[in-house]
Short mmCIF file of C-alpha atoms in Angstrom, two decimals:
data_model
loop_
_atom_site.label_atom_id
_atom_site.label_comp_id
_atom_site.label_asym_id
_atom_site.label_seq_id
_atom_site.Cartn_x
_atom_site.Cartn_y
_atom_site.Cartn_z
CA GLY N 291 0.00 0.00 0.00
CA GLN N 292 0.95 3.66 -0.19
CA GLN N 293 3.32 4.93 2.47
CA LEU N 294 3.59 8.56 3.53
CA ASN N 295 6.73 9.46 5.46
CA GLN N 296 6.79 12.63 7.47
CA SER N 297 9.83 14.48 8.73
CA PRO N 298 10.89 15.44 11.20
CA GLN N 299 9.31 12.92 13.55
CA SER N 300 9.29 15.53 16.32
CA MET N 301 10.29 19.13 16.82
CA PHE N 302 10.98 21.25 19.88
CA ILE N 303 10.88 24.95 19.07
CA GLN N 304 10.61 28.26 20.87
CA GLU N 305 7.55 30.45 20.69
CA GLY N 306 7.84 32.85 17.77
CA GLU N 307 9.93 30.54 15.60
CA ASP N 308 8.87 29.37 12.17
CA VAL N 309 8.32 25.66 11.57
CA SER N 310 8.62 23.57 8.44
CA MET N 311 7.64 19.91 8.05
CA ASN N 312 7.17 17.71 5.04
CA CYS N 313 5.60 14.57 3.75
CA THR N 314 6.99 12.35 1.00
CA SER N 315 5.90 9.23 -0.82
CA SER N 316 7.06 6.98 -3.61
CA SER N 317 3.49 7.05 -4.98
CA ILE N 318 1.69 9.85 -6.80
CA PHE N 319 -1.14 11.51 -4.90
CA ASN N 320 -3.93 13.65 -6.36
CA THR N 321 -5.02 15.22 -3.06
CA TRP N 322 -2.97 16.32 -0.07
CA LEU N 323 -4.52 17.30 3.23
CA TRP N 324 -2.91 18.47 6.46
CA TYR N 325 -4.51 17.71 9.83
CA LYS N 326 -3.66 18.57 13.43
CA GLN N 327 -4.43 16.22 16.30
CA GLU N 328 -4.45 17.17 19.97
CA PRO N 329 -4.56 14.63 22.82
CA GLY N 330 -7.88 12.81 23.11
CA GLU N 331 -9.31 14.40 19.99
CA GLY N 332 -9.78 13.53 16.35
CA PRO N 333 -7.76 14.99 13.48
CA VAL N 334 -8.82 18.53 12.60
CA LEU N 335 -8.48 19.71 9.00
CA LEU N 336 -5.99 22.55 8.49
CA ILE N 337 -5.45 22.83 4.75
CA ALA N 338 -6.59 20.92 1.64
CA LEU N 339 -4.63 20.87 -1.64
CA TYR N 340 -6.05 19.51 -4.89
CA LYS N 341 -3.65 20.56 -7.66
CA ALA N 342 0.06 20.00 -8.23
CA GLY N 343 1.99 23.17 -7.41
CA GLU N 344 -0.89 24.63 -5.42
CA LEU N 345 0.16 26.87 -2.52
CA THR N 346 -2.55 27.58 0.08
CA SER N 347 -2.55 29.54 3.33
CA ASN N 348 -4.75 29.39 6.40
CA GLY N 349 -3.70 32.15 8.79
CA ARG N 350 -0.13 31.44 9.89
CA LEU N 351 -0.15 28.10 8.09
CA THR N 352 0.98 27.60 4.50
CA ALA N 353 1.06 24.30 2.61
CA GLN N 354 2.14 23.32 -0.88
CA PHE N 355 1.30 20.40 -3.14
CA GLY N 356 4.61 19.31 -4.70
CA ILE N 357 5.05 19.49 -8.48
CA THR N 358 5.99 15.81 -8.66
CA ARG N 359 2.75 14.99 -6.75
CA LYS N 360 4.82 12.84 -4.41
CA ASP N 361 5.34 15.37 -1.65
CA SER N 362 3.86 18.24 0.32
CA PHE N 363 5.12 20.62 2.97
CA LEU N 364 3.50 22.59 5.78
CA ASN N 365 4.95 25.78 7.25
CA ILE N 366 3.84 27.47 10.44
CA SER N 367 5.04 31.02 10.98
CA ALA N 368 5.54 32.70 14.35
CA SER N 369 4.58 29.65 16.41
CA ILE N 370 2.50 30.01 19.56
CA PRO N 371 1.93 27.57 22.45
CA SER N 372 -1.43 26.42 21.09
CA ASP N 373 0.33 25.09 17.96
CA VAL N 374 1.40 22.11 20.09
CA GLY N 375 0.10 18.83 18.72
CA ILE N 376 0.71 16.15 16.14
CA TYR N 377 0.54 17.20 12.50
CA PHE N 378 -0.46 14.58 9.96
CA CYS N 379 -0.35 14.75 6.21
CA ALA N 380 -2.89 12.62 4.37
CA GLY N 381 -3.27 11.86 0.70
CA ARG N 382 -5.60 10.37 -1.85
CA THR N 383 -4.58 8.33 -4.90
CA GLY N 384 -6.50 7.39 -8.02
CA THR N 385 -10.26 7.47 -7.68
CA ALA N 386 -10.37 6.16 -4.11
CA SER N 387 -12.19 8.32 -1.58
CA LYS N 388 -10.15 7.11 1.40
CA LEU N 389 -7.18 9.02 2.81
CA THR N 390 -3.84 7.46 3.67
CA PHE N 391 -2.22 9.12 6.66
CA GLY N 392 1.42 9.94 7.22
CA THR N 393 3.47 8.99 10.24
CA GLY N 394 3.00 12.37 11.93
CA THR N 395 5.22 15.20 13.21
CA ARG N 396 4.93 15.96 16.91
CA LEU N 397 5.40 19.67 17.61
CA GLN N 398 6.33 21.06 21.02
CA VAL N 399 6.51 24.82 21.59
CA THR N 400 8.37 26.24 24.57
CA LEU N 401 7.95 29.75 25.94
CA GLU Z 1013 -20.26 24.50 12.35
CA PRO Z 1014 -21.63 20.99 11.74
CA GLU Z 1015 -19.53 18.18 13.17
CA VAL Z 1016 -19.22 14.42 13.28
CA THR Z 1017 -20.30 13.03 16.65
CA GLN Z 1018 -19.30 9.69 18.12
CA THR Z 1019 -20.60 7.72 21.07
CA PRO Z 1020 -19.53 6.47 23.49
CA SER Z 1021 -16.33 8.40 24.10
CA HIS Z 1022 -14.88 5.44 25.97
CA GLN Z 1023 -15.89 1.78 25.87
CA VAL Z 1024 -14.39 -0.96 28.00
CA THR Z 1025 -15.20 -4.54 27.06
CA GLN Z 1026 -14.01 -8.04 27.77
CA MET Z 1027 -12.21 -10.11 25.16
CA GLY Z 1028 -14.69 -12.04 23.03
CA GLN Z 1029 -17.56 -9.60 23.53
CA GLU Z 1030 -19.28 -7.73 20.74
CA VAL Z 1031 -19.10 -3.94 20.61
CA ILE Z 1032 -20.94 -1.39 18.50
CA LEU Z 1033 -19.43 2.03 18.01
CA ARG Z 1034 -21.79 4.74 16.86
CA CYS Z 1035 -21.34 7.80 14.71
CA VAL Z 1036 -23.55 10.56 13.39
CA PRO Z 1037 -21.87 11.97 10.27
CA ILE Z 1038 -22.41 15.53 9.02
CA SER Z 1039 -25.93 15.62 7.61
CA ASN Z 1040 -25.31 16.45 3.93
CA HIS Z 1041 -22.28 14.18 3.62
CA LEU Z 1042 -22.51 11.08 1.44
CA TYR Z 1043 -19.26 9.21 2.17
CA PHE Z 1044 -18.51 7.65 5.52
CA TYR Z 1045 -15.37 6.13 6.96
CA TRP Z 1046 -13.93 4.37 9.96
CA TYR Z 1047 -10.30 4.72 10.96
CA ARG Z 1048 -8.42 3.48 13.98
CA GLN Z 1049 -5.36 4.73 15.84
CA ILE Z 1050 -3.42 2.51 18.19
CA LEU Z 1051 -1.87 4.57 20.99
CA GLY Z 1052 1.07 6.61 19.72
CA GLN Z 1053 0.74 5.43 16.14
CA LYS Z 1054 -0.62 6.81 12.91
CA VAL Z 1055 -4.24 6.91 11.82
CA GLU Z 1056 -5.11 3.74 9.84
CA PHE Z 1057 -7.93 3.31 7.34
CA LEU Z 1058 -10.47 0.59 8.03
CA VAL Z 1059 -13.41 1.03 5.67
CA SER Z 1060 -15.26 3.48 3.43
CA PHE Z 1061 -18.99 3.39 2.79
CA TYR Z 1062 -21.08 5.01 0.09
CA ASN Z 1063 -24.58 4.48 -1.25
CA ASN Z 1064 -25.32 1.89 1.42
CA GLU Z 1065 -22.43 -0.35 0.65
CA ILE Z 1066 -18.74 -0.76 1.44
CA SER Z 1067 -16.66 0.91 -1.27
CA GLU Z 1068 -13.24 -0.03 0.05
CA LYS Z 1069 -11.76 -1.83 3.04
CA SER Z 1070 -8.30 -2.49 4.40
CA GLU Z 1071 -6.75 -5.79 5.41
CA ILE Z 1072 -7.45 -4.85 9.05
CA PHE Z 1073 -11.20 -4.93 8.31
CA ASP Z 1074 -11.64 -8.70 8.47
CA ASP Z 1075 -14.76 -10.82 9.06
CA GLN Z 1076 -14.93 -9.67 12.68
CA PHE Z 1077 -15.81 -6.15 11.55
CA SER Z 1078 -18.99 -4.88 9.94
CA VAL Z 1079 -20.54 -1.50 9.24
CA GLU Z 1080 -24.12 -0.41 8.91
CA ARG Z 1081 -26.17 2.67 8.23
CA PRO Z 1082 -29.34 1.61 10.05
CA ASP Z 1083 -31.22 4.86 9.42
CA GLY Z 1084 -30.71 8.22 7.76
CA SER Z 1085 -28.36 9.59 10.39
CA ASN Z 1086 -26.33 6.88 12.14
CA PHE Z 1087 -23.30 4.96 10.92
CA THR Z 1088 -22.06 2.09 13.09
CA LEU Z 1089 -18.99 -0.11 13.37
CA LYS Z 1090 -19.48 -3.54 14.94
CA ILE Z 1091 -16.69 -5.75 16.17
CA ARG Z 1092 -18.12 -9.23 16.63
CA SER Z 1093 -15.66 -10.84 19.00
CA THR Z 1094 -13.14 -8.37 20.37
CA LYS Z 1095 -9.47 -9.21 20.80
CA LEU Z 1096 -6.90 -7.48 23.00
CA GLU Z 1097 -5.25 -6.00 19.91
CA ASP Z 1098 -8.51 -4.24 18.97
CA SER Z 1099 -7.80 -1.74 21.77
CA ALA Z 1100 -7.41 1.62 20.02
CA MET Z 1101 -9.11 4.94 19.25
CA TYR Z 1102 -11.73 4.50 16.56
CA PHE Z 1103 -12.53 7.56 14.48
CA CYS Z 1104 -15.51 8.06 12.26
CA ALA Z 1105 -15.25 10.52 9.37
CA SER Z 1106 -17.46 11.81 6.60
CA SER Z 1107 -17.07 13.78 3.39
CA VAL Z 1108 -19.44 15.49 1.00
CA ALA Z 1109 -17.95 13.77 -2.02
CA GLY Z 1110 -15.40 11.06 -2.69
CA TYR Z 1111 -13.09 13.29 -4.64
CA ASN Z 1112 -11.80 16.82 -4.06
CA SER Z 1113 -13.47 16.83 -0.70
CA PRO Z 1114 -11.82 16.68 2.74
CA LEU Z 1115 -12.73 14.19 5.45
CA HIS Z 1116 -14.11 15.58 8.70
CA PHE Z 1117 -13.41 13.49 11.77
CA GLY Z 1118 -15.21 12.93 15.04
CA ASN Z 1119 -13.44 12.93 18.40
CA GLY Z 1120 -13.28 9.17 18.49
CA THR Z 1121 -14.24 6.30 20.76
CA ARG Z 1122 -11.48 4.87 22.92
CA LEU Z 1123 -11.98 1.10 22.96
CA THR Z 1124 -10.25 -0.85 25.72
CA VAL Z 1125 -10.40 -4.64 25.53
CA THR Z 1126 -9.46 -6.45 28.74
#
């Protein structure tokens, strides 16, 4: 099956710093989504990308759908304590409706 | 904002017992999904459901699992005879369409099998 590898696995940053994380695969995806998960909760949608090369922002978050369709990145600018959580990329291939999730990046923000 | 709701939030059951996890998807959504997440691991696909039938399932979704949409609002996951390794968070999700449409997730049911 398709594998989505995220890096880094975890990050410890200071409040105010910018963050960059990415998601790569050996398979081609036609949809990339980024979710955030906090303890005891379900994944919450942050950004959805549907076209290769697409760059989309949601407040301090920016994500891009890679030109090769095999990768995506998420940037968070000026991090704040409530950015703490696990960030998952998820992708769709072919005509399937299901999403395949990445391995996750755990973000910790210190004051 | 409409949301996916799941009940119960936590279910404890003995090995070999049947459990039913319940979900109310967002009302105008047509595609429904179950995922699971073992503690500390990634979110894994179990099954997708559209037009009253399973459209895709993973190798995890064996004969012990079944899904049903018993009425116009509920979507259930049944595990017939639970095993210890079924202990996980189970998330229900729904989407408006199967393509170019994000999945919206509920807050999950934590299943503990003892």
